[in-house]
Coordinates of C-alpha atoms and ligand atoms in Angstrom, one line a residue:
M286 CA 24.8 18.7 16.2
E287 CA 24.0 21.3 14.2
L288 CA 21.6 20.5 11.4
T289 CA 21.9 22.7 8.1
L290 CA 18.5 22.7 6.5
A291 CA 17.6 24.9 3.8
L292 CA 13.9 25.5 4.0
D293 CA 11.8 27.2 1.2
A294 CA 8.7 29.4 2.4
K295 CA 7.6 29.9 -1.1
S296 CA 7.6 26.1 -1.5
T297 CA 4.0 24.6 -1.6
K298 CA 5.4 21.9 0.5
P299 CA 4.5 22.6 4.0
L300 CA 7.6 23.6 6.1
Q301 CA 6.9 20.9 8.6
A302 CA 7.4 18.1 5.9
Q303 CA 10.2 20.0 4.4
V304 CA 12.3 19.7 7.9
F305 CA 11.2 16.1 8.1
D306 CA 12.2 15.2 4.5
Q307 CA 15.7 17.0 5.2
V308 CA 16.1 15.3 8.7
R309 CA 15.3 12.2 7.3
E310 CA 17.8 12.3 4.5
I311 CA 20.5 13.5 6.7
I312 CA 20.0 10.1 9.0
L313 CA 19.7 8.0 5.6
D314 CA 23.0 9.5 4.2
G315 CA 24.8 8.4 7.6
Q316 CA 25.7 11.9 8.4
L317 CA 23.6 11.8 11.6
K318 CA 24.9 8.4 13.5
A319 CA 23.1 6.1 15.8
G320 CA 22.6 7.7 19.2
T321 CA 23.3 11.2 18.3
A322 CA 20.5 13.7 19.9
L323 CA 18.6 16.1 17.4
P324 CA 18.8 19.6 18.4
P325 CA 16.0 20.6 20.7
S326 CA 12.8 21.6 18.7
R327 CA 13.0 25.3 20.2
V328 CA 16.5 25.5 19.3
L329 CA 16.2 24.3 15.8
A330 CA 13.0 26.3 15.4
E331 CA 14.8 29.7 16.3
R332 CA 17.5 28.9 14.3
L333 CA 15.2 28.0 11.1
R334 CA 13.4 31.0 12.0
V335 CA 10.1 28.9 12.0
S336 CA 7.3 28.2 14.9
R337 CA 8.4 25.4 17.5
N338 CA 5.2 23.6 16.5
T339 CA 6.7 23.2 12.8
V340 CA 9.8 21.5 14.1
M341 CA 7.7 19.4 16.7
M342 CA 5.5 18.1 14.2
A343 CA 8.4 17.1 12.0
Y344 CA 10.2 15.5 15.3
E345 CA 6.8 13.5 15.8
R346 CA 6.9 11.9 12.5
L347 CA 10.6 10.9 12.5
A348 CA 9.7 9.3 15.7
A349 CA 6.6 7.7 14.4
E350 CA 8.5 6.4 11.3
G351 CA 11.3 4.8 13.4
Y352 CA 14.1 7.5 12.6
V353 CA 14.8 8.7 16.3
R354 CA 13.3 7.9 19.5
A355 CA 12.8 10.0 22.5
R356 CA 14.9 8.9 25.6
G357 CA 12.7 10.4 28.6
T358 CA 12.8 14.0 28.7
A359 CA 16.4 13.8 27.5
G360 CA 15.5 14.6 23.6
L361 CA 15.1 12.6 20.6
Y362 CA 18.0 10.4 19.3
V363 CA 18.9 8.9 16.0
E364 CA 17.9 5.0 16.5
P365 CA 20.5 2.4 16.3
I366 CA 18.5 1.2 13.4
P367 CA 18.7 1.6 10.7
P368 CA 22.3 0.2 11.3
D369 CA 24.9 2.4 9.7
S370 CA 25.8 -0.6 7.0
L371 CA 22.3 -0.3 5.9
L372 CA 22.7 3.2 5.4
L373 CA 25.4 2.8 2.5
I374 CA 22.8 2.0 0.1
Q375 CA 23.8 4.1 -3.0
R376 CA 21.1 6.5 -3.5
G377 CA 19.9 8.2 -6.6
G378 CA 21.6 7.5 -10.1
L379 CA 21.1 4.8 -12.6
Y380 CA 21.3 1.3 -12.0
Q381 CA 23.3 -1.0 -14.5
T382 CA 21.1 -4.2 -15.3
N383 CA 23.0 -7.4 -16.0
G384 CA 21.5 -8.0 -19.2
P385 CA 19.1 -6.8 -21.8
I386 CA 15.7 -5.3 -20.3
P387 CA 13.3 -8.3 -20.7
D388 CA 10.6 -8.5 -23.5
A389 CA 7.2 -8.9 -22.5
S390 CA 5.9 -12.5 -22.1
S391 CA 3.1 -14.6 -23.5
E392 CA 2.4 -16.3 -19.9
P393 CA -1.4 -16.5 -19.7
L394 CA -3.0 -14.9 -16.5
L395 CA -5.1 -16.8 -14.6
C396 CA -8.3 -15.2 -13.5
F397 CA -10.4 -14.9 -10.4
A398 CA -13.3 -17.3 -10.9
G399 CA -16.7 -17.1 -8.6
S400 CA -15.2 -14.7 -5.9
P401 CA -17.0 -14.4 -3.2
G402 CA -17.0 -10.4 -3.6
G403 CA -18.9 -11.3 -7.2
G404 CA -21.6 -13.4 -7.7
S405 CA -25.0 -13.3 -6.8
D406 CA -25.1 -15.7 -3.6
R407 CA -23.0 -13.2 -1.4
P408 CA -23.8 -13.5 2.1
E409 CA -26.2 -10.9 3.5
L410 CA -23.3 -9.3 5.8
D411 CA -20.3 -9.6 3.6
F412 CA -16.9 -8.6 5.3
W413 CA -15.1 -9.3 1.6
V414 CA -11.7 -7.9 1.6
G415 CA -10.9 -4.3 0.0
R416 CA -14.4 -3.6 -1.0
S417 CA -14.9 0.6 -1.5
D418 CA -18.3 1.7 0.1
P419 CA -20.8 1.8 -2.8
A420 CA -22.4 4.8 -1.2
G421 CA -19.1 6.7 -0.9
F422 CA -18.7 6.9 -5.0
P423 CA -18.4 10.3 -5.7
L424 CA -21.1 10.5 -8.2
R425 CA -22.3 13.6 -8.6
V426 CA -19.0 15.2 -9.0
W427 CA -18.1 12.4 -11.5
R428 CA -21.2 12.7 -13.6
R429 CA -20.6 16.6 -13.9
I430 CA -16.9 16.3 -14.9
V431 CA -17.8 13.3 -17.4
N432 CA -20.4 15.3 -19.0
R433 CA -18.0 18.2 -19.2
L434 CA -15.5 16.3 -21.2
L435 CA -18.1 14.6 -23.2
A436 CA -19.4 18.2 -24.1
K437 CA -16.2 19.5 -25.3
E438 CA -13.2 16.9 -26.2
T439 CA -14.7 14.0 -27.9
A440 CA -12.2 13.8 -30.5
Y441 CA -10.4 11.7 -28.0
L442 CA -13.0 9.2 -28.3
T443 CA -12.0 8.4 -31.6
D444 CA -8.0 8.5 -31.4
Y445 CA -5.4 6.6 -29.7
C446 CA -3.8 8.1 -26.8
D447 CA -0.2 7.5 -25.3
P448 CA -0.1 3.8 -24.5
A449 CA 1.7 4.7 -21.3
G450 CA -1.4 6.7 -20.2
L451 CA -3.2 9.9 -20.6
P452 CA -0.4 12.7 -19.6
E453 CA -2.6 14.6 -17.2
L454 CA -3.5 11.4 -15.5
R455 CA 0.3 10.3 -14.9
A456 CA 1.2 13.9 -13.7
A457 CA -1.6 13.8 -11.3
I458 CA -0.4 10.5 -10.3
G459 CA 3.0 11.5 -9.7
T460 CA 2.0 14.9 -7.9
H461 CA 0.1 12.6 -5.7
L462 CA 2.7 10.0 -4.8
R463 CA 5.5 12.7 -4.2
R464 CA 3.1 14.5 -1.8
A465 CA 1.2 11.5 -0.1
R466 CA 4.1 8.7 -0.2
A467 CA 7.3 10.6 -0.8
V468 CA 8.0 8.7 -4.0
A469 CA 10.0 10.9 -6.0
V470 CA 8.4 10.2 -9.8
T471 CA 7.8 12.3 -12.7
E472 CA 5.1 11.7 -15.0
D473 CA 7.6 9.9 -17.6
Q474 CA 8.1 6.9 -14.8
V475 CA 4.0 6.5 -14.4
I476 CA 2.5 3.6 -16.6
V477 CA -1.5 3.8 -16.0
T478 CA -2.7 0.3 -16.2
T479 CA -6.2 -1.7 -15.8
G480 CA -6.3 -1.6 -12.3
G481 CA -3.6 -3.1 -9.7
Q482 CA -3.6 -6.4 -10.9
D483 CA -2.5 -5.1 -14.2
A484 CA 0.4 -3.1 -12.8
L485 CA 1.6 -6.4 -11.2
N486 CA 1.4 -8.2 -14.5
L487 CA 3.2 -5.1 -16.3
V488 CA 6.1 -5.3 -13.7
F489 CA 6.1 -9.2 -13.7
N490 CA 6.6 -9.5 -17.7
L491 CA 9.0 -6.6 -17.6
L492 CA 11.4 -8.3 -15.5
K493 CA 10.5 -11.9 -16.0
S494 CA 13.7 -12.6 -18.1
H495 CA 16.1 -11.0 -15.6
T496 CA 14.7 -12.9 -12.8
R497 CA 15.8 -16.4 -11.6
Q498 CA 13.6 -16.8 -8.7
L499 CA 10.3 -15.4 -7.4
C500 CA 9.8 -14.5 -3.6
I501 CA 6.7 -13.7 -2.1
E502 CA 4.9 -12.8 1.3
N503 CA 3.3 -15.9 3.1
P504 CA 0.5 -15.4 3.5
C505 CA -0.2 -13.1 0.1
Y506 CA -2.5 -11.5 -1.9
L507 CA -4.1 -14.1 -4.4
G508 CA -3.8 -12.1 -7.3
A509 CA 0.1 -11.8 -7.0
S510 CA 0.4 -15.5 -6.3
L511 CA -1.6 -16.4 -9.6
I512 CA 0.9 -14.5 -11.5
F513 CA 4.0 -15.8 -9.6
R514 CA 2.4 -19.5 -9.6
S515 CA 1.9 -19.2 -13.3
A516 CA 5.4 -18.2 -14.1
G517 CA 7.2 -21.5 -14.1
L518 CA 10.1 -20.5 -12.0
T519 CA 11.4 -21.2 -8.2
I520 CA 8.9 -19.6 -5.7
H521 CA 10.2 -18.7 -2.1
P522 CA 7.2 -18.0 -0.1
T523 CA 8.6 -15.9 2.9
P524 CA 7.1 -15.8 6.0
V525 CA 5.6 -12.7 7.4
D526 CA 5.4 -11.7 11.2
G527 CA 4.2 -8.4 13.2
E528 CA 6.9 -6.5 11.8
G529 CA 6.2 -7.5 7.9
L530 CA 8.1 -9.7 5.6
R531 CA 10.9 -12.0 7.3
T532 CA 13.6 -10.1 5.4
D533 CA 16.3 -12.7 7.3
L534 CA 14.5 -15.4 5.3
L535 CA 15.3 -14.2 1.8
P536 CA 17.5 -16.3 -0.7
A537 CA 20.9 -15.0 -0.8
E538 CA 21.1 -16.2 -4.6
R539 CA 21.1 -13.4 -7.0
G540 CA 18.2 -12.4 -9.6
S541 CA 15.1 -12.3 -7.2
L542 CA 11.9 -10.6 -7.9
L543 CA 10.1 -10.0 -4.7
Y544 CA 6.4 -8.9 -4.1
V545 CA 5.7 -7.4 -1.2
T546 CA 3.0 -5.0 0.7
P547 CA 5.3 -3.2 3.3
S548 CA 2.1 -0.5 4.4
H549 CA -0.3 -3.1 5.2
Q550 CA 0.8 -6.4 4.4
F551 CA -2.1 -8.2 2.4
P552 CA -3.8 -10.1 4.3
T553 CA -2.4 -10.0 8.0
G554 CA -2.1 -6.1 8.1
A555 CA 1.6 -5.8 9.6
T556 CA 2.8 -2.8 8.6
M557 CA 6.9 -3.2 7.7
T558 CA 9.2 -1.6 10.3
L559 CA 12.1 0.9 9.0
T560 CA 14.6 -1.7 9.9
R561 CA 13.2 -4.4 7.7
R562 CA 12.5 -1.8 5.0
L563 CA 16.1 -0.9 4.8
A564 CA 17.4 -4.2 5.4
L565 CA 15.1 -5.3 2.1
L566 CA 16.6 -2.5 -0.2
Q567 CA 20.0 -3.6 1.1
W568 CA 19.2 -7.4 0.2
A569 CA 18.1 -6.0 -3.6
E570 CA 21.4 -4.5 -3.8
E571 CA 23.4 -7.3 -2.6
T572 CA 21.6 -10.1 -4.9
D573 CA 20.8 -7.7 -7.8
S574 CA 17.1 -8.3 -7.4
Y575 CA 14.2 -6.2 -7.8
I576 CA 11.2 -5.4 -5.4
V577 CA 7.3 -4.8 -6.6
E578 CA 6.0 -2.9 -3.9
D579 CA 2.2 -3.0 -3.8
D580 CA 0.8 0.0 -2.2
Y581 CA -3.1 -0.9 -2.7
D582 CA -4.8 0.7 0.4
S583 CA -2.3 3.3 1.8
D584 CA -4.6 6.5 1.3
F585 CA -6.2 5.2 4.2
R586 CA -4.5 5.4 7.4
Y587 CA -6.2 6.1 10.5
D588 CA -3.6 6.4 13.6
G589 CA -0.6 8.1 12.8
P590 CA 0.9 9.9 9.7
P591 CA 1.6 7.9 6.7
L592 CA 4.9 5.9 6.1
T593 CA 7.2 6.8 3.7
A594 CA 6.8 4.1 0.7
L595 CA 9.6 1.8 -0.1
A596 CA 9.9 3.3 -3.5
G597 CA 10.7 6.7 -1.7
L598 CA 13.5 5.1 0.4
D599 CA 14.6 3.5 -2.8
G600 CA 15.4 6.7 -4.8
G601 CA 14.3 4.9 -7.9
R602 CA 16.7 2.1 -8.2
R603 CA 15.1 -1.2 -7.3
V604 CA 11.6 -0.8 -6.4
F605 CA 8.7 -0.7 -9.0
Y606 CA 5.8 0.8 -7.2
A607 CA 2.1 -0.7 -8.2
G608 CA -1.0 1.4 -7.2
T609 CA -4.8 1.5 -7.7
F610 CA -7.7 3.4 -7.4
S611 CA -9.8 0.5 -6.8
K612 CA -9.8 1.0 -3.0
S613 CA -9.8 4.6 -3.0
V614 CA -12.5 5.5 -5.7
G615 CA -13.7 2.4 -7.0
A616 CA -12.9 -1.1 -8.5
G617 CA -15.3 -0.6 -11.3
L618 CA -13.1 2.2 -12.8
R619 CA -10.4 -0.3 -13.3
I620 CA -7.6 2.1 -13.0
G621 CA -4.5 1.6 -11.5
F622 CA -1.0 2.3 -12.1
A623 CA 3.1 1.2 -11.9
T624 CA 5.9 3.2 -11.6
V625 CA 9.1 2.1 -12.9
P626 CA 12.9 3.5 -12.6
R627 CA 13.9 5.8 -15.3
L628 CA 16.0 2.9 -17.1
F629 CA 12.8 0.9 -17.7
W630 CA 10.9 3.6 -18.9
D631 CA 11.0 3.0 -22.5
E632 CA 10.7 -0.9 -22.4
A633 CA 7.8 -0.5 -19.8
R634 CA 5.9 1.9 -22.3
M635 CA 6.8 -0.6 -25.3
L636 CA 5.5 -3.5 -23.2
K637 CA 2.2 -1.6 -22.2
A638 CA 1.8 -0.9 -25.9
R639 CA 2.2 -4.4 -26.9
M640 CA -0.2 -5.6 -24.1
S641 CA -2.9 -3.2 -24.6
N642 CA -2.1 0.0 -26.6
G643 CA -3.1 2.2 -23.3
Q644 CA -6.4 2.8 -21.4
A645 CA -9.6 4.1 -22.3
W646 CA -9.5 7.9 -22.6
L647 CA -12.7 9.0 -20.8
E648 CA -12.0 7.2 -17.4
Q649 CA -8.7 8.5 -17.4
A650 CA -9.3 12.1 -18.4
A651 CA -12.2 12.1 -15.5
L652 CA -10.0 10.8 -13.0
A653 CA -7.2 13.3 -13.9
A654 CA -9.7 16.2 -13.7
F655 CA -10.9 14.6 -10.1
I656 CA -7.6 14.8 -9.0
D657 CA -6.6 18.0 -10.5
E658 CA -9.5 20.2 -9.2
G659 CA -9.2 18.7 -5.5
H660 CA -12.0 16.4 -5.5
F661 CA -9.7 13.4 -4.7
D662 CA -8.1 14.9 -1.4
R663 CA -11.6 15.8 -0.3
H664 CA -12.9 12.6 -1.2
L665 CA -10.3 10.8 0.5
R666 CA -10.8 12.8 3.6
R667 CA -14.6 12.0 3.9
L668 CA -13.9 8.2 3.4
R669 CA -11.2 8.1 5.9
Q670 CA -13.7 9.3 8.7
V671 CA -16.5 6.8 7.5
Y672 CA -14.1 4.0 7.2
K673 CA -12.0 4.8 10.6
A674 CA -15.7 5.1 12.4
R675 CA -16.5 1.5 11.0
R676 CA -13.1 0.2 11.9
D677 CA -13.4 1.7 15.5
R678 CA -17.1 -0.1 15.5
L679 CA -15.7 -3.2 14.5
V680 CA -12.8 -3.3 16.8
A681 CA -15.3 -2.4 19.8
A682 CA -17.8 -5.0 18.9
L683 CA -15.5 -7.8 18.6
R684 CA -13.7 -6.6 21.9
A685 CA -16.8 -6.7 23.6
A686 CA -18.4 -9.9 22.2
F687 CA -15.0 -11.9 22.5
E688 CA -13.1 -10.5 25.7
G689 CA -9.7 -9.2 24.8
A690 CA -10.0 -10.0 21.1
T691 CA -6.8 -9.8 19.6
I692 CA -7.0 -7.5 16.5
L693 CA -4.2 -6.9 14.0
G694 CA -3.4 -4.4 11.3
G695 CA -6.3 -2.2 11.7
E696 CA -4.2 1.1 11.7
S697 CA -4.7 1.3 7.9
G698 CA -6.4 0.2 4.8
L699 CA -9.8 -1.4 4.5
H700 CA -9.6 -4.6 6.6
L701 CA -8.0 -6.0 9.7
V702 CA -7.5 -9.4 11.0
W703 CA -8.9 -11.1 14.3
K704 CA -6.5 -13.7 15.5
L705 CA -8.4 -16.2 17.3
P706 CA -7.3 -17.3 20.5
P707 CA -6.4 -21.1 21.6
G708 CA -9.3 -23.1 21.9
F709 CA -11.3 -21.5 19.2
P710 CA -12.6 -23.6 16.2
P711 CA -10.2 -23.2 13.2
A712 CA -10.7 -19.9 11.1
R713 CA -11.7 -21.9 8.2
Q714 CA -14.6 -23.7 10.2
I715 CA -15.7 -20.4 11.6
Q716 CA -16.0 -19.0 8.0
V717 CA -18.3 -22.2 6.9
M718 CA -20.7 -21.8 10.1
A719 CA -20.5 -17.7 10.0
R720 CA -21.8 -18.1 6.3
E721 CA -24.6 -20.3 7.3
Q722 CA -25.5 -17.1 9.5
G723 CA -25.4 -14.9 6.5
I724 CA -22.2 -13.5 7.3
G725 CA -18.8 -13.5 5.2
I726 CA -16.0 -13.4 7.1
Y727 CA -12.8 -15.2 5.7
A728 CA -9.8 -17.4 6.7
L729 CA -6.3 -16.7 4.9
S730 CA -6.8 -19.4 2.5
S731 CA -10.4 -18.2 1.5
G732 CA -9.9 -16.8 -1.7
A733 CA -9.4 -13.3 -0.5
A734 CA -5.7 -14.4 0.2
F735 CA -3.4 -17.1 -0.5
D736 CA -1.4 -19.1 1.9
F737 CA 1.4 -21.8 0.7
D738 CA 0.8 -23.4 3.9
A739 CA -2.9 -23.2 4.9
E740 CA -2.8 -25.5 7.9
A741 CA -0.2 -23.2 9.7
N742 CA -2.2 -20.0 9.8
D743 CA -5.8 -21.1 10.3
D744 CA -6.3 -18.8 13.3
M745 CA -6.6 -15.7 11.7
L746 CA -10.0 -14.3 10.0
V747 CA -9.8 -11.4 7.7
F748 CA -12.8 -8.7 8.0
G749 CA -13.0 -6.0 5.4
Y750 CA -15.3 -3.5 6.9
S751 CA -15.3 -0.7 4.5
S752 CA -18.6 -1.5 2.5
L753 CA -20.6 -2.2 5.6
T754 CA -22.6 0.6 7.7
E755 CA -21.6 0.7 11.6
A756 CA -25.0 -0.9 12.2
Q757 CA -24.5 -3.9 9.8
I758 CA -21.2 -4.2 11.9
E759 CA -23.1 -4.3 15.3
D760 CA -25.3 -6.8 13.8
A761 CA -22.8 -9.3 12.1
V762 CA -20.8 -9.5 15.4
R763 CA -23.8 -9.8 17.7
R764 CA -24.8 -12.6 15.1
L765 CA -21.2 -13.9 15.7
R766 CA -21.4 -14.0 19.3
L767 CA -24.5 -16.0 19.5
M768 CA -22.7 -18.7 16.9
L769 CA -19.9 -18.9 18.9
G770 CA -21.6 -18.8 22.4
E771 CA -19.2 -20.8 24.5
H772 CA -16.3 -18.8 23.7
A773 CA -17.9 -15.4 23.7
A774 CA -17.8 -13.0 26.8
P775 CA -20.6 -13.0 29.1
A776 CA -23.4 -10.8 27.5
N777 CA -23.9 -7.5 29.7
P778 CA -27.1 -7.9 32.2
Ligands
PLP940 C1 -3.1 -6.5 -2.0 C2 -4.0 -6.1 -3.3 N1 -2.8 -5.5 -4.2 C3 -3.8 -5.4 -5.5 C4 -4.9 -5.4 -5.5 C5 -5.4 -5.0 -7.2 O1 -6.5 -4.4 -7.0 P1 -7.0 -4.1 -8.5 O2 -6.4 -4.8 -9.6 O3 -8.9 -4.4 -8.1 O4 -7.1 -2.3 -8.9 C6 -5.8 -5.8 -4.7 C7 -7.3 -5.8 -5.0 O5 -8.2 -6.4 -4.0 C8 -5.3 -6.0 -3.3 O6 -6.0 -6.5 -2.5

């Protein structure tokens, strides 16, 4: 099969990313049918006049993301998934809504009270989920940028800025999303918010009057469940398995709003497969539904390349993307963002103006400079190494202490799950026992997450490892081993 690709040697986008994007596009458009062989990397490289390595890297990524599969030494073949019918999702263009785009709502937002991640009675070794490393905050650079801004641009402190957020920051976020997540948004689709929670709230309020029922992963992120549960609408808690949300169990009725965490399901850690991602988009088209993709910790991926976000596959039609800097830089900044399909931009900006009239200038300006000057990328590269080492240490320690411990969701993000084997006490009991030993580990219904059916999933413990040092992680697992003595592997002589 001839592949017609047009590479731009002058583009800032690496050649292998251009090859990946274009082949992926061809597959998604249905031009390359399931079972078709890709041209050998040598042949394509010669035709494109690029190095074979460039094509091989693109091919490896296509295979890692499930678009193609190797058949022994025979080459790479387009996967039967995505099924051809799923490829017919119309891409690009504007979507016509059923009715007027909704007004902001006056629903009260419930707040977190006494989370174990806050308060003074925190356990000594706390695996509370999703806390960035306090020692990892880029304080020196941040201070320098803030001082520079305060020396020059104080007029902004006494003025209002755009309610959608500082244009420089929105542009920097757009660039980051296009590069890192393949989400093709521009600055006039990005709304800066007070953390990810505010982004979820914004999208929910924007779509509320369009929505007849709410769908949410089960188990799920507590913050999202708080918004949904306070809405007074029917909720469909939809089960999650190792491939992410069970798309086959979504309701067939029209007009849903679905909350989903495809990159690293919160809390189970599953990565949603490409088949399911496409099935989800198809479901949204067929049922005239919208999706909020919460991509809260996708800057951290340790094994394999990052997966294209759902919003990247959707092409700006049905998916609202919610992001946060709480994990990648620090929760105390309270900066997050939502991206909206173009048709919703004016209403989203107006809603944000009604809700809070924008965000504080100084933090936004500092973050924009932090990203633009390359510090953010460097910071992420450094933190990925630190967190990967912590993850490795935790996995190794748990596997050594509890022979063959089943670990889920450790490929990315800041937490993983230990699925307890049969015969172990329930997770909620272990959580209480561990607390007495000074260790914070969390069952799914602990407040870190929410479970609509807490009994059923009481065999999973969540470990957020990003804010503990490797030595602390070792120490905590040593204590757990002593605590669960009869279930632990025999100690090394
Ligand atoms: C799954 C998930 N989504 C969104 C958020 C929102 O984070 P924040 O409001 O702190 O930016 C969090 C924070 O822990 C989270 O775990």
